[in-house]
Coordinates of C-alpha atoms in Angstrom, one line a residue:
X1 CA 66.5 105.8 155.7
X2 CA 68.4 103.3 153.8
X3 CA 67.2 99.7 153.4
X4 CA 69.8 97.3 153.3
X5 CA 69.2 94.4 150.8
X6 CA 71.8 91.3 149.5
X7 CA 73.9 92.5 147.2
X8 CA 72.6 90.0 144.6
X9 CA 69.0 90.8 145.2
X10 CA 67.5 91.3 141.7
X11 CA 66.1 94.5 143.1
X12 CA 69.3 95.9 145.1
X13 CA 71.3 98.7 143.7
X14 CA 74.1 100.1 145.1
X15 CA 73.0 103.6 146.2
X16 CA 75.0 106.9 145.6
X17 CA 74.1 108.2 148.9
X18 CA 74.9 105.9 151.0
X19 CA 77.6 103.8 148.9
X20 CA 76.1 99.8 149.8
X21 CA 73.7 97.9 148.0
X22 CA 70.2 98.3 148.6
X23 CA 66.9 100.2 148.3
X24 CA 65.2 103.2 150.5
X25 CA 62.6 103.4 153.1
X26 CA 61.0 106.8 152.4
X27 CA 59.4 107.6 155.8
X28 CA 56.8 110.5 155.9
X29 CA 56.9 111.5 160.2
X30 CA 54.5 113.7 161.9
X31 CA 55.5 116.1 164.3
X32 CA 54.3 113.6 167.2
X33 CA 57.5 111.7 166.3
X34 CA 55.7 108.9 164.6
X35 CA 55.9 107.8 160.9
X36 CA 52.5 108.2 158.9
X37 CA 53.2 106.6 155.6
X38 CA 56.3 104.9 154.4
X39 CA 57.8 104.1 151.0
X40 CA 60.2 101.1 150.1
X41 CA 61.7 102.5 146.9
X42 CA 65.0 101.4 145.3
X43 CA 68.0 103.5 144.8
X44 CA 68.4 105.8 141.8
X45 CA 65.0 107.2 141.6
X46 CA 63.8 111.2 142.0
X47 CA 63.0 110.6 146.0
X48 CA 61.2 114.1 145.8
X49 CA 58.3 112.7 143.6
X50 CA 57.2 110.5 146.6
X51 CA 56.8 113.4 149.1
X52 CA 53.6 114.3 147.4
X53 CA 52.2 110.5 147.2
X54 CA 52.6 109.6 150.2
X55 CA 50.7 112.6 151.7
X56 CA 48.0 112.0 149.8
X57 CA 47.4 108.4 150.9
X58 CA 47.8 109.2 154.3
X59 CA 44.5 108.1 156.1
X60 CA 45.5 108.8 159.7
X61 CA 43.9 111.3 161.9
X62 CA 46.9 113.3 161.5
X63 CA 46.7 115.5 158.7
X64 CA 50.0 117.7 157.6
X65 CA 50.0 121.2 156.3
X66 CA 53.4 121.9 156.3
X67 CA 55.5 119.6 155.1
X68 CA 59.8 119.4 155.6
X69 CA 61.5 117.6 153.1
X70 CA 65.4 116.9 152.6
X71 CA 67.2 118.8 149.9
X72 CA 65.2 116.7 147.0
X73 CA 62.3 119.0 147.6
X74 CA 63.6 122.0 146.3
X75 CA 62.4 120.8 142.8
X76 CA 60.3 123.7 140.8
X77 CA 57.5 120.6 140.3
X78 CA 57.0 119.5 143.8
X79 CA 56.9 123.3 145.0
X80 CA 54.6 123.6 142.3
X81 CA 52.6 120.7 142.7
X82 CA 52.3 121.2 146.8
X83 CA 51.4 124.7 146.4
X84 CA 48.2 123.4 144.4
X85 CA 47.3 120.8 146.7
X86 CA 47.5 123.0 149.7
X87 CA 50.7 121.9 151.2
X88 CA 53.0 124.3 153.0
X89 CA 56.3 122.5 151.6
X90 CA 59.6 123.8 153.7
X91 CA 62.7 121.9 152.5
X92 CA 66.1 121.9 154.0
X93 CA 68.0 124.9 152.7
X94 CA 71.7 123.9 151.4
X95 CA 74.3 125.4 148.4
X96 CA 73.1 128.7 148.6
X97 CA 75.1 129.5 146.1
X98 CA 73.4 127.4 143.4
X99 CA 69.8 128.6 144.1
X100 CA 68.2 131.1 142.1
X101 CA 65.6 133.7 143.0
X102 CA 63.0 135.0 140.8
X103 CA 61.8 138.3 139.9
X104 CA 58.1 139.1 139.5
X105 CA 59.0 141.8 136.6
X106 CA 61.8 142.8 134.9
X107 CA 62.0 146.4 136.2
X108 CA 61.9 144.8 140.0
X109 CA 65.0 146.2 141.8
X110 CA 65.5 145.1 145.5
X111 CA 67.6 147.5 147.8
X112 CA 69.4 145.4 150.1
X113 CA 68.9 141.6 148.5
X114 CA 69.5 142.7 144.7
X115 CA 71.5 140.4 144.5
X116 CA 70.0 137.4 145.1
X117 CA 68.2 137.5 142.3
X118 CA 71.3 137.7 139.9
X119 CA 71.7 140.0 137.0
X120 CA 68.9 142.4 136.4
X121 CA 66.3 141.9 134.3
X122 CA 66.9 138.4 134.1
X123 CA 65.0 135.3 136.2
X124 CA 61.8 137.1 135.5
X125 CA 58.2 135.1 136.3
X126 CA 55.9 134.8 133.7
X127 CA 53.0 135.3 134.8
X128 CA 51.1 135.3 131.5
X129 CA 51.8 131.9 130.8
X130 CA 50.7 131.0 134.5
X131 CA 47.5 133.2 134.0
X132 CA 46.8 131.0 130.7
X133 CA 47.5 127.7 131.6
X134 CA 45.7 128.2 135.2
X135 CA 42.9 126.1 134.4
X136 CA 45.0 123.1 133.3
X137 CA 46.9 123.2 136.6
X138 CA 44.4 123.0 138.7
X139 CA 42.4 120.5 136.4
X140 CA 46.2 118.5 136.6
X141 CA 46.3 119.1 140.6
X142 CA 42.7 117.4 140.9
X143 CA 43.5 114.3 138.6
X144 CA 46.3 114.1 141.1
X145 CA 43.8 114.6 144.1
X146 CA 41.3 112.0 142.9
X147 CA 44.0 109.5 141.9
X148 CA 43.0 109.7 138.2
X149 CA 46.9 110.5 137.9
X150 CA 49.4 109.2 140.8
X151 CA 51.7 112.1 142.1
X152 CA 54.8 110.4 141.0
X153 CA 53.7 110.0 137.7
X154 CA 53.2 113.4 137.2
X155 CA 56.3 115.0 138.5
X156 CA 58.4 112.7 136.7
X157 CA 56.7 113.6 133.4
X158 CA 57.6 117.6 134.8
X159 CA 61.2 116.6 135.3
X160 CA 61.6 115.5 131.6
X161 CA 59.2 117.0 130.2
X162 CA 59.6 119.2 127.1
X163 CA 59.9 122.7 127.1
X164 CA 57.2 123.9 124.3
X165 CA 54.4 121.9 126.3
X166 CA 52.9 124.5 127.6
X167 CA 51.2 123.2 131.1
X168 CA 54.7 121.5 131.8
X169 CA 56.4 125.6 131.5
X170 CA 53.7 126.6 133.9
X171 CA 54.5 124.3 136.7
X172 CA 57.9 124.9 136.3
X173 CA 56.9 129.1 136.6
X174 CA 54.8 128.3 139.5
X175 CA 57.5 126.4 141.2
X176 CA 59.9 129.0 140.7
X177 CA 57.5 131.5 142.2
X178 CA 56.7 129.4 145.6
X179 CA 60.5 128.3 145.8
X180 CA 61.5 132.0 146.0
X181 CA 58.8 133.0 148.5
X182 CA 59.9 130.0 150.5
X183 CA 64.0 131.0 150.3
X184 CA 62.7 134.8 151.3
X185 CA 60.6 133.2 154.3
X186 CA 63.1 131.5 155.4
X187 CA 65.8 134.4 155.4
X188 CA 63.4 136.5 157.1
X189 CA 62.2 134.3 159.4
X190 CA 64.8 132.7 162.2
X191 CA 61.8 131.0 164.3
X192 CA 61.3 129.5 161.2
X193 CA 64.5 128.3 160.2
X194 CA 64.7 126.7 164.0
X195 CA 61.6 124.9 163.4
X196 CA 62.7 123.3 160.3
X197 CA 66.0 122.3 161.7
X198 CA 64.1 120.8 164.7
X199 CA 62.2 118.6 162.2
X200 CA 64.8 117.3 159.9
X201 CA 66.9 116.5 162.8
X202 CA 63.5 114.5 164.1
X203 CA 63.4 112.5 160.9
X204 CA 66.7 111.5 161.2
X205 CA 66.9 110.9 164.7
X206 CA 63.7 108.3 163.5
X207 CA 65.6 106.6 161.2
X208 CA 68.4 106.0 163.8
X209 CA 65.6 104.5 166.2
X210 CA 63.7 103.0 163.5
X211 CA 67.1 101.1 162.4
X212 CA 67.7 100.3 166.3
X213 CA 64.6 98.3 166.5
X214 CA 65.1 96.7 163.0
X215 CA 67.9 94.5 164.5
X216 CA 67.1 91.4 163.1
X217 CA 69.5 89.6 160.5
X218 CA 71.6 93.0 161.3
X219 CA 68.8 95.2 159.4
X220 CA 69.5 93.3 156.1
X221 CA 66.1 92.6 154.2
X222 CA 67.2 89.1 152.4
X223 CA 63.5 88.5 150.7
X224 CA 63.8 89.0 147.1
X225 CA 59.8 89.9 146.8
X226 CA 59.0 93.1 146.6
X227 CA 55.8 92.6 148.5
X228 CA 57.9 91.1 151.4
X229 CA 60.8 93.7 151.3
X230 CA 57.4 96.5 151.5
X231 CA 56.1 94.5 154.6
X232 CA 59.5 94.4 156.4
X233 CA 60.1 98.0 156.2
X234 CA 56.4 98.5 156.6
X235 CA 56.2 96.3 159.7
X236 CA 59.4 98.0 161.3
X237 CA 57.8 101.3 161.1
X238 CA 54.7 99.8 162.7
X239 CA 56.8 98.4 165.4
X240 CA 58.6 101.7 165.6
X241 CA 55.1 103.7 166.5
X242 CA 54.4 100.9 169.0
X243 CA 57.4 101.6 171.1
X244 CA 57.2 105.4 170.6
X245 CA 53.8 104.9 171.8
X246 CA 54.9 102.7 175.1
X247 CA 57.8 104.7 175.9
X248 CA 55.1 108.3 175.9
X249 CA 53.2 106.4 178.1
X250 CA 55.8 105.6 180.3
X251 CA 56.9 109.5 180.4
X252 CA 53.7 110.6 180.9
X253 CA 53.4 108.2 184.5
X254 CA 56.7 109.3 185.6
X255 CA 55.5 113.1 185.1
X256 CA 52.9 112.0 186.9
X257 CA 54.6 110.5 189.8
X258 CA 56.7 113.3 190.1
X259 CA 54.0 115.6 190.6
X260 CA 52.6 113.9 193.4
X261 CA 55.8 113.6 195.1
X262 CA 55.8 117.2 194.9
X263 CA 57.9 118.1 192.2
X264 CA 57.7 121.2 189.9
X265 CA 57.9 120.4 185.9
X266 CA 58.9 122.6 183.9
X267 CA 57.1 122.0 180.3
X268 CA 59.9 123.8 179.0
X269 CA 62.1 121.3 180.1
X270 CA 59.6 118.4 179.0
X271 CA 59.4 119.6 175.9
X272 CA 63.4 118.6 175.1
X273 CA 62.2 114.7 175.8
X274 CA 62.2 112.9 173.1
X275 CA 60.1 109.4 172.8
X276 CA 63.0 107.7 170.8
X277 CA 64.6 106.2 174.2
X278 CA 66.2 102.6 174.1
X279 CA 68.1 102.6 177.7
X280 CA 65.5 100.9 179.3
X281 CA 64.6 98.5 176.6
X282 CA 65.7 94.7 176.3
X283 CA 65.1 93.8 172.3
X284 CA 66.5 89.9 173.3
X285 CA 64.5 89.9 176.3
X286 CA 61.2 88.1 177.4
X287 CA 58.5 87.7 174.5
X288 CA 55.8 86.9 177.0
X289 CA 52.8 85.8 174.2
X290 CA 50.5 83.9 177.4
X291 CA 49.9 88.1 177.7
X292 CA 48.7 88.8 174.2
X293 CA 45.1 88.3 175.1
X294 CA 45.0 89.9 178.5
X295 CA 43.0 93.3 178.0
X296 CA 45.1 96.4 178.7
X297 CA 44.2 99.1 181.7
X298 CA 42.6 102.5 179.7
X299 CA 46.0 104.8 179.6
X300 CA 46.6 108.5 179.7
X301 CA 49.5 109.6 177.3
X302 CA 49.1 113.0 178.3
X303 CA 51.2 114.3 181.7
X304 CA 49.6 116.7 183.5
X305 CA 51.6 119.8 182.5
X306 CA 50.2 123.2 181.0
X307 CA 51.6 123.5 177.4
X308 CA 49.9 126.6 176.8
X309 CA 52.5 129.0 177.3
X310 CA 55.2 127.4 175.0
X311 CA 52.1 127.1 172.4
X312 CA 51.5 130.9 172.9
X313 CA 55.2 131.3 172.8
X314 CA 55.7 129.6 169.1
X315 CA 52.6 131.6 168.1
X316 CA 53.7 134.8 169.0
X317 CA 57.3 134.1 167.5
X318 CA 55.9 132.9 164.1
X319 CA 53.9 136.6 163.9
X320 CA 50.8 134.3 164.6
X321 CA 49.4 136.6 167.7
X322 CA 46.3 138.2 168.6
X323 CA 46.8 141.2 167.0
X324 CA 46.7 144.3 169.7

């Protein structure tokens, strides 16, 4: 999500991406539809190297183990560097063309997907070096773990570092490794590939909302601190949860009403709602603070529909059964 900021903010940059001044609001958001963590970073930076951090400091309840990333996260470090710390990482998949598979020997010859993995003999693992330099990786991934080294540090040190370091190669190898199994996963797999389209388009259906209820001075951050600008984006995301919050809870009664009218819901059908509604929401309405004190009735967020069978359903079609 883009940040807007004045163009002569002493932090703004105009951003390739999105071609206007400003900085980026890296939003990390759970499959629940609400954003965990969130980044203010300015434009011009390696976006990938702050998938990792903000994982890591993520103290919710909500823990990830798969996580979707735009096309930034196809890096051979941050493949490398999630693989290590236990993290499923499933970028979105674009230019084919320029990807490259690897080989786990030379002699490895593939019947029908040759191809892919260019001329033979060439694009080969090695997994001697990874075999060597094993113990510094995972000595590296729990520095990273522990906080001794942040995230972003490290992978930007992998993105330039040299060649004839030795620990540096092996990331890279190991990257390649989990980057190829992922591209083979996701040729192999079409539930797969549904279920990572159905999450990027969540993110950015986010940021829309997230920039809907950021309205004020037209979404333009005009504080030149960079403590401020990281509270503004910070606060909006806050906000953001808050009415994704209210506007389950208002689905969840009308289920409920419905069903005791009589009506039949489908959770197939329920399933399609999303929480990022703004019909029915006035942001220039009543701020009625007199209420801030008054203590809230216990809620319910969850209708009273049977979600089992789609649940089954996603298990069965990621090869996830009860075996027979």
């Amino acid at each position: 999500m883009s940040g807007h900021l004045y163009l002569d903010n002493l932090l703004s940059e105009t951003s390739v991406r999105y071609g206007k001044p400003g900085g980026i609001a890296y939003h990390h958001v759970s499959d629940t539809y609400i954003a965990l963590f969130t980044h203010f970073i300015p434009c011009g930076v390696w976006e990938a190297v702050y998938i990792i951090e903000g994982l890591l400091k993520n103290t919710s309840e909500v823990q990830p183990t798969t996580v979707h990333a735009d096309t930034q996260g196809q890096s051979f470090p941050v493949f490398a560097l999630a693989h290590l710390l236990g993290f499923d990482l499933m970028p979105r998949i674009r230019n084919w063309k320029e990807l490259t598979f690897y080989r786990p020997a030379k002699q490895s010859e593939y019947v029908h997907i040759d191809a892919l993995f260019g001329e033979p003999g060439k694009h080969v693992i090695n997994f001697d070096l990874i075999e060597s330099q094993f113990r510094h990786l995972m000595r590296v991934a729990v520095s990273v773990r522990e906080g001794t080294i942040s995230s972003s540090t490290l992978l930007k040190r992998l993105r330039s570092g040299s060649r004839k370091n030795a620990t540096y190669a092996a990331f890279r190898e190991v990257g390649r490794v989990i980057r190829t199994v992922q591209l083979l996963r996701y040729l192999s797999d079409a539930p797969l590939r549904r279920r990572m389209t159905a999450a990027t388009n969540k993110v950015e259906s986010f940021n829309r909302f997230s920039q809907w209820i950021g309205f004020g001075n037209r979404g333009v951050i005009a504080d030149n601190d960079p403590i401020e600008q990281e509270k503004a984006m910070k606060f909006n995301a806050l906000l953001t949860n808050a009415v994704i919050f209210h506007n389950a809870l208002d689905i969840a009664e009308i289920v409920r009403q419905l069903l005791e009218e009589g009506w039949e819901i489908d959770p197939e059908d329920l399933a399609h709602i999303s929480p990022y509604l703004t019909e029915h929401i006035n942001r220039f309405g009543e701020y009625s603070t007199h209420e801030l004190g008054i203590q809230p009735e216990a809620y319910d967020p969850k209708p009273d529909v049977d979600f089992t069978p789609l649940r089954e359903q996603d298990l069965t079609a990621a090869g996830l059964g009860q075996a027979a």
